[in-house]
Coordinates of C-alpha atoms in Angstrom, one line a residue:
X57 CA 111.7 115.5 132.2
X58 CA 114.6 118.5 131.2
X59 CA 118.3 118.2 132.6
X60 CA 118.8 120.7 135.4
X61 CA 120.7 122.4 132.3
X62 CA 117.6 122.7 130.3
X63 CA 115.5 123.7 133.2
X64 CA 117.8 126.7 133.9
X65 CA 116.7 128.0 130.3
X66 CA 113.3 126.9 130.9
X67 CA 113.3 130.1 133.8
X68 CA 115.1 132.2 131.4
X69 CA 112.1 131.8 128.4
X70 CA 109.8 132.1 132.0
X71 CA 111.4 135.3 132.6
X72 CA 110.7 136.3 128.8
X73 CA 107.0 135.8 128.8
X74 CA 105.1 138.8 129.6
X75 CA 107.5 141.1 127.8
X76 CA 107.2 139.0 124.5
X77 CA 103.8 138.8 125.0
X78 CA 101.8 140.7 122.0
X79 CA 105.3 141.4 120.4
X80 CA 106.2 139.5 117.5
X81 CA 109.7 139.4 115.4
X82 CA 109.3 141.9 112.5
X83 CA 109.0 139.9 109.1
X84 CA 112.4 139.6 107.4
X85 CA 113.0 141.4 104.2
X86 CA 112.9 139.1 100.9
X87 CA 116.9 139.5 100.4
X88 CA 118.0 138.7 104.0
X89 CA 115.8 135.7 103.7
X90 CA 117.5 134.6 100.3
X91 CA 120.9 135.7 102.1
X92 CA 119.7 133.4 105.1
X93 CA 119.0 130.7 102.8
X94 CA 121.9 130.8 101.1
X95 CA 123.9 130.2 104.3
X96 CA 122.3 127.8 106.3
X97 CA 119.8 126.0 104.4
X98 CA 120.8 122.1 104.2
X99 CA 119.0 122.7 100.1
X100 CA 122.6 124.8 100.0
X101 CA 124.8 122.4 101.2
X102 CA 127.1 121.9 97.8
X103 CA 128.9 119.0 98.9
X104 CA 125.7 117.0 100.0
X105 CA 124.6 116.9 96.3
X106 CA 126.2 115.3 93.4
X107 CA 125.6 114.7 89.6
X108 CA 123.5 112.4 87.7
X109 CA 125.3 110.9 85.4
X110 CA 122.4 108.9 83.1
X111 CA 118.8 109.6 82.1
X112 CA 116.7 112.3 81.7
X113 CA 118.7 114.3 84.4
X114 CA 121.9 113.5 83.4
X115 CA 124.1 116.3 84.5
X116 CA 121.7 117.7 87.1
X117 CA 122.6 117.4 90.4
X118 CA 120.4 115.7 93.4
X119 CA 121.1 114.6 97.2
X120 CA 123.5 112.3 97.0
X121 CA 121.6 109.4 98.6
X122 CA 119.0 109.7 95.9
X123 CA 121.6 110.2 93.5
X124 CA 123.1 107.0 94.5
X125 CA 119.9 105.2 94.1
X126 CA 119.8 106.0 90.3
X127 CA 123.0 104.9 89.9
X128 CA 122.2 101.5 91.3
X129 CA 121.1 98.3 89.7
X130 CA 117.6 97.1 89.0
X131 CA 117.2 93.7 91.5
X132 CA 115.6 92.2 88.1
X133 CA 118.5 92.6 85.9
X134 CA 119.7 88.8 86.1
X135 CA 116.5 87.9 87.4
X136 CA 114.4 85.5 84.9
X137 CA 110.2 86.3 84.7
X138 CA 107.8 84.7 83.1
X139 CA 106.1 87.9 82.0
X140 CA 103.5 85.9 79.9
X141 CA 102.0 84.8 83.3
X142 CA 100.0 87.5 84.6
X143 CA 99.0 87.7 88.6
X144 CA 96.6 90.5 88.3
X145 CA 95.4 92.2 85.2
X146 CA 93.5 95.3 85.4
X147 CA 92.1 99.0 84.0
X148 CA 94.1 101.0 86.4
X149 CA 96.8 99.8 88.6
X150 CA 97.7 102.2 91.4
X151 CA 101.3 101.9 93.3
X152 CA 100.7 103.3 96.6
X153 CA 98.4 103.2 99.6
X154 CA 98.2 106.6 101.4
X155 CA 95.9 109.5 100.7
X156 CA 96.7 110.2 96.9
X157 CA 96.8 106.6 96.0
X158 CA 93.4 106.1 97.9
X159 CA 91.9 109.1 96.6
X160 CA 93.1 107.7 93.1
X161 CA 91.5 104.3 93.5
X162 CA 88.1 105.7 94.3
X163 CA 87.8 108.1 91.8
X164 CA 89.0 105.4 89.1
X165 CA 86.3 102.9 90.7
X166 CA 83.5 105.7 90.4
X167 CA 84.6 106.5 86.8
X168 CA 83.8 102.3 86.1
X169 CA 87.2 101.1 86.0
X170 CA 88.6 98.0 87.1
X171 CA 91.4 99.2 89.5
X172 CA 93.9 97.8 92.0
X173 CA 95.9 99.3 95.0
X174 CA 99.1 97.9 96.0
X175 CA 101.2 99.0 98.5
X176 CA 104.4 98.6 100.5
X177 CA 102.9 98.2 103.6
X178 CA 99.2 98.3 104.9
X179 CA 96.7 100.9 103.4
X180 CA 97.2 103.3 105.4
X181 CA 100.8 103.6 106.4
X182 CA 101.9 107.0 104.8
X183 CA 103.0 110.1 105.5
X184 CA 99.3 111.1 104.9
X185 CA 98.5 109.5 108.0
X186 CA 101.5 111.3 109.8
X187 CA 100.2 115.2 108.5
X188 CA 99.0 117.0 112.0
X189 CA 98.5 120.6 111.1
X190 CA 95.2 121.1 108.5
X191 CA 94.8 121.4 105.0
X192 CA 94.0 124.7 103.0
X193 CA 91.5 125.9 100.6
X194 CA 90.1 129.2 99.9
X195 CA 86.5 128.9 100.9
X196 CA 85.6 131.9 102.7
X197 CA 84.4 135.5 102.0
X198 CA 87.4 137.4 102.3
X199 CA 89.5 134.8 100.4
X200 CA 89.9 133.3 97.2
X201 CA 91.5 130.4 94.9
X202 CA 93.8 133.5 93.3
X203 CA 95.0 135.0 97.0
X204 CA 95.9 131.0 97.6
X205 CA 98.0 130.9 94.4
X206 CA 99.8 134.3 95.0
X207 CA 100.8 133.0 98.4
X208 CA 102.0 129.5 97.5
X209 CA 103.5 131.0 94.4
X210 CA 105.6 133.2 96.6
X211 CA 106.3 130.9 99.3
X212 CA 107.5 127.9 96.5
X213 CA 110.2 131.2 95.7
X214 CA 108.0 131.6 92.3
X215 CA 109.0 128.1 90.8
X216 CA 105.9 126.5 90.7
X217 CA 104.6 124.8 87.5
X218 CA 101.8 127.4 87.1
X219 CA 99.7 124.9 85.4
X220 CA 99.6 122.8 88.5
X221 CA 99.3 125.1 91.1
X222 CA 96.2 126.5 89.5
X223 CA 94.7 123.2 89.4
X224 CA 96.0 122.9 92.9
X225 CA 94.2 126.1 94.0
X226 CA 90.8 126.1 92.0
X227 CA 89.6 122.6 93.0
X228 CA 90.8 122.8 96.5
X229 CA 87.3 124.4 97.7
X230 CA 85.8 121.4 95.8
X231 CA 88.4 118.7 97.5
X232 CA 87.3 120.3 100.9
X233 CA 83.4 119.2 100.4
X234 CA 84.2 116.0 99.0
X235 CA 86.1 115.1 102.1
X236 CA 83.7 116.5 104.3
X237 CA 80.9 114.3 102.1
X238 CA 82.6 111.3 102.5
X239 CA 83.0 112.1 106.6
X240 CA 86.1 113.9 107.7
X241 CA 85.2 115.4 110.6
X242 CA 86.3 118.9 110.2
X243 CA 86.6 121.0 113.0
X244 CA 83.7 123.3 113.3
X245 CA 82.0 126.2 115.1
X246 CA 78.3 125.8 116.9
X247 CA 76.4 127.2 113.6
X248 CA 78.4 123.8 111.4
X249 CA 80.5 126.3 110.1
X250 CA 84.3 125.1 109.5
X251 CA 86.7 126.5 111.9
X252 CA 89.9 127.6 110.1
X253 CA 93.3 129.1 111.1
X254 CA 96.7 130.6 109.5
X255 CA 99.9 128.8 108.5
X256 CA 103.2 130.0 108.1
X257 CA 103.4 132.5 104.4
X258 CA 99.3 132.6 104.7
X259 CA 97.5 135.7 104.4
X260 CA 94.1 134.9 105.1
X261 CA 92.7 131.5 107.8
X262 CA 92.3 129.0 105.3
X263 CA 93.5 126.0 107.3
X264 CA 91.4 123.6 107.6
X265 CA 91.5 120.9 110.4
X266 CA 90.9 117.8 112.4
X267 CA 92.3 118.8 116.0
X268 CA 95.8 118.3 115.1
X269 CA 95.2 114.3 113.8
X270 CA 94.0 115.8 110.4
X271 CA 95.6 113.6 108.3
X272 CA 94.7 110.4 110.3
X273 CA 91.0 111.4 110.0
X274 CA 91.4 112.1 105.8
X275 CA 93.0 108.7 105.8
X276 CA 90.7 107.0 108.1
X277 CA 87.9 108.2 105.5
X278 CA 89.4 107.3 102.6
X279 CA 90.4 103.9 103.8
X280 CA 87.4 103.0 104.6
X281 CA 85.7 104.2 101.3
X282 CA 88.2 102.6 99.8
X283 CA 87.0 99.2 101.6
X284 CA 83.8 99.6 101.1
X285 CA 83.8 99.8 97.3
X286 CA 85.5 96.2 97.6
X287 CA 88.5 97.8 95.9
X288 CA 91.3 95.2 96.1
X289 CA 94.1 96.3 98.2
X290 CA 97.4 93.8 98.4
X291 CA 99.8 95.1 100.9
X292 CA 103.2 94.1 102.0
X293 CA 103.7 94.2 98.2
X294 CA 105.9 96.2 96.8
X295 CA 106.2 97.9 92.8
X296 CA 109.9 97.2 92.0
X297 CA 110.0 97.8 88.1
X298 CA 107.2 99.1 85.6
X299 CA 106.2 97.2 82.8
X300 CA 106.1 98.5 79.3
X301 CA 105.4 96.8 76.1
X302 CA 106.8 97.3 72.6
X303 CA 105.4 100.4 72.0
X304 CA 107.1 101.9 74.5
X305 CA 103.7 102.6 76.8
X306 CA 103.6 101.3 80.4
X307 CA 102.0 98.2 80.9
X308 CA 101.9 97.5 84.6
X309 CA 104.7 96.7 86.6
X310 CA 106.4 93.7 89.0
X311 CA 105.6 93.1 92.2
X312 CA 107.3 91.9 94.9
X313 CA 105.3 90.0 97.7
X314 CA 107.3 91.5 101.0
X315 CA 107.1 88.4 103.1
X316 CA 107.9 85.4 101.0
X317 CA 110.2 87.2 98.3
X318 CA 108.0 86.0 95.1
X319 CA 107.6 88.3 91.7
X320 CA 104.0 88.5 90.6
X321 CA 103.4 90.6 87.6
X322 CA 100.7 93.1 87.2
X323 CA 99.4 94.0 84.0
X324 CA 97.0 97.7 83.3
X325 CA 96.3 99.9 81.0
X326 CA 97.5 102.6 83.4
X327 CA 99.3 103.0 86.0
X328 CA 99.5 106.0 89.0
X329 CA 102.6 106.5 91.2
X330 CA 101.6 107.2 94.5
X331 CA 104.6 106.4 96.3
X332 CA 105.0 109.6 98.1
X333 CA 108.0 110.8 100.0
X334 CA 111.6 109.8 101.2
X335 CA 112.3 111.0 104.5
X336 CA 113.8 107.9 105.3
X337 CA 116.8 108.3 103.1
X338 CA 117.7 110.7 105.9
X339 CA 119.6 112.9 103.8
X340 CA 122.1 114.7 105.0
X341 CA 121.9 112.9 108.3
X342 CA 118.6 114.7 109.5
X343 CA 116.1 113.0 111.6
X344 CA 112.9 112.6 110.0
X345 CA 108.6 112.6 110.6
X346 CA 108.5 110.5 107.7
X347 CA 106.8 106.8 107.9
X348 CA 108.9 103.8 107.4
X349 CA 108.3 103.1 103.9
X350 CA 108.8 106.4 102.9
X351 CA 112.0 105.4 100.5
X352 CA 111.3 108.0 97.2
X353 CA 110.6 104.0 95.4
X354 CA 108.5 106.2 92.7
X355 CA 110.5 108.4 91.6
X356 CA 113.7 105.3 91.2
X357 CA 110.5 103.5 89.3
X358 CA 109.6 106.6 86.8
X359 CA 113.3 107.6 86.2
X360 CA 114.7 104.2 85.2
X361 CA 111.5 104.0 82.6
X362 CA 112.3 107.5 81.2
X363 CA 110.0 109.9 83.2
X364 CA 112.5 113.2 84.0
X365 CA 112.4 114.5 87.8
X366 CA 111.7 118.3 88.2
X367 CA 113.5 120.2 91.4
X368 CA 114.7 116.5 92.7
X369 CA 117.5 118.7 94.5
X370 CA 114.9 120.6 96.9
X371 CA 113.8 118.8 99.9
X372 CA 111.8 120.2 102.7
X373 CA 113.0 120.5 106.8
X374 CA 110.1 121.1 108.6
X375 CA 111.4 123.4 110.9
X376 CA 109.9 122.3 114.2
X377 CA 110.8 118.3 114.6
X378 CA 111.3 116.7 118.1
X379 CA 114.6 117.9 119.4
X380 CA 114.1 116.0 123.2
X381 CA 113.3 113.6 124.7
X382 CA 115.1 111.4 122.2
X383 CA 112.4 108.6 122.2
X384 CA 110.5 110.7 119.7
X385 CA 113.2 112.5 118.2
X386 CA 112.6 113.9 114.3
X387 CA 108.6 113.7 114.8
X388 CA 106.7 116.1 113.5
X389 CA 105.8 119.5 115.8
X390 CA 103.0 120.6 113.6
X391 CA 103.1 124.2 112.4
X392 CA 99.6 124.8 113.9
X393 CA 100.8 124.8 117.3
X394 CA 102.6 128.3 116.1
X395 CA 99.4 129.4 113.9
X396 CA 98.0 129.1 117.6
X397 CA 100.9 131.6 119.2
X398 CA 103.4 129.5 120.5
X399 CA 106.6 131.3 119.8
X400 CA 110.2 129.9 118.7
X401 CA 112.9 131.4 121.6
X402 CA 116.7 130.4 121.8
X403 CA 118.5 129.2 125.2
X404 CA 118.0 132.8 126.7
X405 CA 114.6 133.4 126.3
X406 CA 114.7 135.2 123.3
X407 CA 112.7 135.4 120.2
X408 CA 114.8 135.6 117.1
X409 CA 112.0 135.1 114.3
X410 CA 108.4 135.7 113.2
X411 CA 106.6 132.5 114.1
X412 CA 104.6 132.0 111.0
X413 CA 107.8 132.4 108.6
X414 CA 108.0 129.8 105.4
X415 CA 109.0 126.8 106.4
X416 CA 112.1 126.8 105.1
X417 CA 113.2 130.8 106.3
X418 CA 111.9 129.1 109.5
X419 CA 114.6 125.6 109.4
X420 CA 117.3 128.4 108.4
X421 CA 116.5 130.5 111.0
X422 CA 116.8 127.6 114.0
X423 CA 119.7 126.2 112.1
X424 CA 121.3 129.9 112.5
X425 CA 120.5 130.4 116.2
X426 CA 122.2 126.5 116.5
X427 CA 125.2 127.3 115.3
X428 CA 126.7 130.5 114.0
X429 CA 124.8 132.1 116.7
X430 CA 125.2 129.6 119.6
X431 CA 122.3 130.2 120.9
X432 CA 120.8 126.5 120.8
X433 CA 119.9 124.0 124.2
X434 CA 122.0 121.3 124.5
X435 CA 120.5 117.9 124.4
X436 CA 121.6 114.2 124.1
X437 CA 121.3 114.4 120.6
X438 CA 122.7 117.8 119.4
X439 CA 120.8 121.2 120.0
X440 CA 117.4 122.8 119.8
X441 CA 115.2 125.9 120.6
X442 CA 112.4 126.3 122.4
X443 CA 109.2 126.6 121.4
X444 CA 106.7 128.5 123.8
X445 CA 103.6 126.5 124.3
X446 CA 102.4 128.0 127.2
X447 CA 101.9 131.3 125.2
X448 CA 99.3 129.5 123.9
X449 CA 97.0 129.2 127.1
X450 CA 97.9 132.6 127.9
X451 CA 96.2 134.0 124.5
X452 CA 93.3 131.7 123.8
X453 CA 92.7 130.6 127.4
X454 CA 93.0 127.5 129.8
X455 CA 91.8 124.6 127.8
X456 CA 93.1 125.7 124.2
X457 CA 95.6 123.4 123.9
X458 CA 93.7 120.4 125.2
X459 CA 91.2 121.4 122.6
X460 CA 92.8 122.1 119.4
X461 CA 96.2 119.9 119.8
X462 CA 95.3 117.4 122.0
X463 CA 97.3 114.5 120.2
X464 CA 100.5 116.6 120.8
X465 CA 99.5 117.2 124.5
X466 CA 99.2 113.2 124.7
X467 CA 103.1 112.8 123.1
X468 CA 104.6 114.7 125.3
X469 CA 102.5 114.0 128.3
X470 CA 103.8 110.6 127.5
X471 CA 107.0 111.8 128.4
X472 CA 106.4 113.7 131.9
X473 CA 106.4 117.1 129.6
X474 CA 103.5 119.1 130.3
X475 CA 103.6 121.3 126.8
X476 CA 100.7 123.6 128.7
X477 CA 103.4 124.1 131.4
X478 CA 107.0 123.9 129.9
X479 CA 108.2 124.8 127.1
X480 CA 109.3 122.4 123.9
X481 CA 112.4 121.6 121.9
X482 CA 112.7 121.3 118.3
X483 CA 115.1 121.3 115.4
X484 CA 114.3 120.8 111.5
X485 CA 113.4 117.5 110.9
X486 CA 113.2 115.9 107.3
X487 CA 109.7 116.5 106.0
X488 CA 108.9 116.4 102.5
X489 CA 110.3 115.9 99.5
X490 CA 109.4 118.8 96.9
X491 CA 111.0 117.7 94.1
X492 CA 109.4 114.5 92.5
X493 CA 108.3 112.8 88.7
X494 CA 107.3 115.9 86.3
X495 CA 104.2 116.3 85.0
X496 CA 101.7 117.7 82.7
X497 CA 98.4 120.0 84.0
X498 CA 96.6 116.2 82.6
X499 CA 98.9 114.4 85.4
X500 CA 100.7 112.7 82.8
X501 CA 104.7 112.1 83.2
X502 CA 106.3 113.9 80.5
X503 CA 107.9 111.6 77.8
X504 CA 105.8 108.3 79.1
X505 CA 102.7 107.2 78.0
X506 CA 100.1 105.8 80.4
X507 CA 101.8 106.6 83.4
X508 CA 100.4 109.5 86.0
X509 CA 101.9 110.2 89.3
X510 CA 99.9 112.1 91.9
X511 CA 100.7 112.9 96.0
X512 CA 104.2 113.5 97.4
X513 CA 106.4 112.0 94.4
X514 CA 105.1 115.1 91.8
X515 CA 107.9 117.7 91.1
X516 CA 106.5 121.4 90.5
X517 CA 103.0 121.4 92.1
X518 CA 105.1 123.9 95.2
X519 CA 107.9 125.0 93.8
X520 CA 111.2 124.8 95.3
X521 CA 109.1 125.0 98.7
X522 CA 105.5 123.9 100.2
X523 CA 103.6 126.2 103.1
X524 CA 101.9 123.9 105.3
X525 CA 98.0 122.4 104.0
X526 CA 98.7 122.3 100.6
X527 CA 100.2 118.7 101.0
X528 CA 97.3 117.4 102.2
X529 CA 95.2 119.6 99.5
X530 CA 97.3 118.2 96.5
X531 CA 96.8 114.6 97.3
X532 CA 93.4 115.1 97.2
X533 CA 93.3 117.2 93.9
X534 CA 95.9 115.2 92.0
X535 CA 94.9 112.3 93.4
X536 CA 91.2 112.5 92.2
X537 CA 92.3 113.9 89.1
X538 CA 95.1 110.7 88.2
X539 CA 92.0 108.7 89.3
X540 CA 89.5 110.2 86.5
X541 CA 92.3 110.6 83.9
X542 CA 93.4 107.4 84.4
X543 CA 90.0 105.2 84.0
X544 CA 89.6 107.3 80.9
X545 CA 92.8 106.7 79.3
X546 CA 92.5 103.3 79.8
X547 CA 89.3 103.0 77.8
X548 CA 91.3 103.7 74.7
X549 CA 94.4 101.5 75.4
X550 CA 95.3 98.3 73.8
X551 CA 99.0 96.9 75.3
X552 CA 101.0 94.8 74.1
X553 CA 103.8 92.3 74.9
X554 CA 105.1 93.1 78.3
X555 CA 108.5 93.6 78.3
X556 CA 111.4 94.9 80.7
X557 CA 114.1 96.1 77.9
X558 CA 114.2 99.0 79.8
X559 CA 115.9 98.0 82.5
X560 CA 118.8 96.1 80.6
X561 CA 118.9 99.8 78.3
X562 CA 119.5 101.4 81.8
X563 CA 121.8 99.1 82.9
X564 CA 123.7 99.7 79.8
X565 CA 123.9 103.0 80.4
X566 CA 125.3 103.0 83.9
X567 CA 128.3 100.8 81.9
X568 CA 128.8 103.5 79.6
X569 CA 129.4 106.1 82.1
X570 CA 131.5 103.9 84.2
X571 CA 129.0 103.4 87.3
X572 CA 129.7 100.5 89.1
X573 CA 127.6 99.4 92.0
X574 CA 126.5 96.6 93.6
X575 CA 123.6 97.8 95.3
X576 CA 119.9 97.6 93.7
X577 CA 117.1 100.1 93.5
X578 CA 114.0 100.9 94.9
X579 CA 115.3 101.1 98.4
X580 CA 112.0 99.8 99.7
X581 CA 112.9 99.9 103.1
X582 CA 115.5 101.9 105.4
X583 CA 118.8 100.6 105.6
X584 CA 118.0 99.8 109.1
X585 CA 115.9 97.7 108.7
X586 CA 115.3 94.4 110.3
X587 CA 114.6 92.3 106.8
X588 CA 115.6 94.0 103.7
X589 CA 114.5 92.4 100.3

């Protein structure tokens, strides 16, 4: 339960209620919210960034945890590998096991190809799984693919690879049906028509959901299609270099098995990063919803081979992460319990922001009332604000929240917190990583051939900023799409001799510009982990 601290605020937002009730913060204009930004967005934060020094990059700047990371050694520099004896050899290789990789796989396997999964950890465990909230498309009357597009344009601040955020858009109606074909169990009204909602920077209820599991259920029915087509899977394995051959195309890539520490060395005609996202860097010292893999290993892989990054210096804080109790602390609050009217209020009950703000006006916004306002509730672990669940009863009636978030009313309960009672605390957690491998419309890295990348490790599907369902949406669409382009591709490829010049080229770049570490890269795993490889 709250500290008799905490409780004293709780009858200050009590207090609050019925005059904020049916009121709502007015929108901010576009140049306090860049002003806003500016100040108190950790994206801003000069000295948490620094320079890239080598690749396609080089003199770009990117946190410095992933900056680090490129700086680092490959762990098969001095390592000898018979690259002649080849563990698994296939059409299309895909590194990754969470919804893009998955959605990948199948669509390869329908297409006729011979296709393998590999991934970190079990199929399964990715941030895919973690996603509570919905995911968009514009499938109703008084909406459309172009009203999506002008939305997420705006909300990604206009830097958006228009290419990709049409695709993104256009099939995301199609993406919808072909989930709900294969058995995600949508939530819908009496007459089987899908229920669907608003997220923050939406103008129309396109959100589309699953109670607030909806990524568990996508995952669940991918997974199991993905079984079902006999599709190998090996887990606990993870990528740690990509393979190319002498002309320069990539050829597959080394494996590591997790638990006894052997190389095995996959050989395809294609191969699509799937890696997602790297909460677990914990940049800047943020808490994070992220899974435990989640280590950015794709876009390490890609960048050492030659594939550029696009906006690898924009990460995303959702804005309402656990804040208390500290067993649970950086998991995710989804955006949907706002969509549904809980509003954010500081320590004295009152409401300093529109609750369906972008994401990242929404992080600065907490971030302000935190600390230049000192308006923030202490806890063990730093400061928070409230946010209002029991509004929520009060506007859609006893039994809402049971109904429509019930996995969140399960966390907390967990905890003695009755969220249909008492209110919540949050603070931004570390959420998603925007930036990520570039690519063409094709799903192609730039400069690379035979190498696609789909899910959370893109660059330039959002912009410099995501609204909420359109990261589920574009591992479905990108996803399906690497899958189809890359059984197709492969039909025309013949490789050559596998070879791993790249790496000693890197490395001999890192000596030029005088980088010295002895650390190696991928990550893999957090640094707090219990057995690092």
């Amino acid at each position: 339960m709250f500290t008799p601290e905490m409780m004293e605020s709780v009858k200050r937002v009590e207090a609050t209620r019925d005059a904020r009730m049916g009121m709502e913060p007015e929108r901010m204009t576009a140049r306090e919210k860049e002003e806003l930004l500016r100040a108190f967005h950790p994206d801003y934060r000069t000295e948490a960034f620094e320079e890239i020094k080598i690749g396609p990059n080089k003199g770009e700047k990117a946190p410095a945890e992933l900056t680090h990371l490129l700086h680092s050694n490959s762990r098969l520099l001095h390592t000898e590998l018979d690259l002649e004896k080849i563990d698994y050899d296939v059409d299309v290789l895909v590194i990754g096991g969470g919804g893009a990789g998955a959605s990948a796989a199948i669509e390869a396997h329908e297409a006729g190809a011979d296709v393998m999964i590999v991934t970190k950890l079990r199929i399964g465990d990715a941030n895919t799984m973690m996603a509570e909230g919905g995911i968009q498309a514009a499938d109703k009357e008084n909406d459309s693919p172009a009203q999506h597009y002008l939305d997420a344009f705006g909300g990604g601040h206009f830097a958006a690879r228009p290419e990709l955020l049409k695709k993104l858009v256009m099939e995301a109606p199609e993406a919808i049906q072909w989930l709900n074909d294969l058995g995600v169990m949508f939530d819908k009204d009496a007459n089987g028509r899908m229920v669907t909602t608003h997220g923050g920077g939406t103008s129309r209820k396109r959100m589309h959901a699953c109670k607030d599991y909806s990524g568990a259920e996508i995952m669940r029915t991918l997974r199991d299609e993905v079984l079902n087509r006999r599709i190998p899977v090996v887990e606990f394995t993870s990528a740690v270099e990509l393979l190319k051959d002498e002309k320069h195309q990539v050829a597959g890539a080394v494996l590591l098995n997790m638990e006894t520490g052997d190389y095995l060395v996959a050989r395809a005609k294609t191969v699509v990063i799937a890696t997602g996202g790297a909460g677990r860097m914990h940049y800047q010292g943020f808490a994070t919803s992220n899974h435990y893999g989640a280590t950015a290993d794709g876009l390490v892989l890609g960048y050492r081979a030659g594939a550029p990054l696009l906006y690898q210096d924009t990460i995303q804080y959702h804005p309402t992460g656990v804040a208390y109790p500290s067993q649970i602390f950086g998991a995710l609050v989804t955006e949907k319990v706002r969509s549904l009217g809980a509003m954010l209020v500081n320590v004295d009950g009152e409401a300093f922001m529109h609750p369906l703000e972008t994401r990242d006006v929404s992080a600065a916004s907490i971030i302000r009332e935190c600390t230049a306002r000192g308006k923030g509730v202490a806890t063990p672990l730093g400061t928070g604000v409230w946010l209002d669940t029991p509004m929520i009863e009060r506007i859609g009636g006893e039994g809402t929240i049971e109904k429509r978030i019930p996995a969140m009313l399960r966390m907390y309960m967990n905890y003695g917190i009755d969220m249909r009672k008492l209110p919540i605390l949050i603070y931004p957690t570390l959420h998603y990583q925007n930036g990520g491998l570039e690519i063409g419309g094709d799903g192609f890295t730039k400069a690379i051939s035979n190498l696609l990348v789909a899910g959370e490790a893109v660059g330039g599907i959002h912009g410099r900023n995501r609204l909420m369902g359109n990261s589920l949406l574009d591992i479905i669409v990108f996803g399906r799409d690497a899958g189809k382009a890359a059984a197709a591709k492969a039909k025309e490829i013949s490789l050559g001799v596998l070879s791993l010049k790249h790496i000693q080229d890197y490395a001999e770049e890192l000596k030029n510009a005088n980088i010295m570490s002895d650390d190696v890269s991928p990550l893999l795993l957090p640094k707090y982990a219990r057995h690092q490889r």
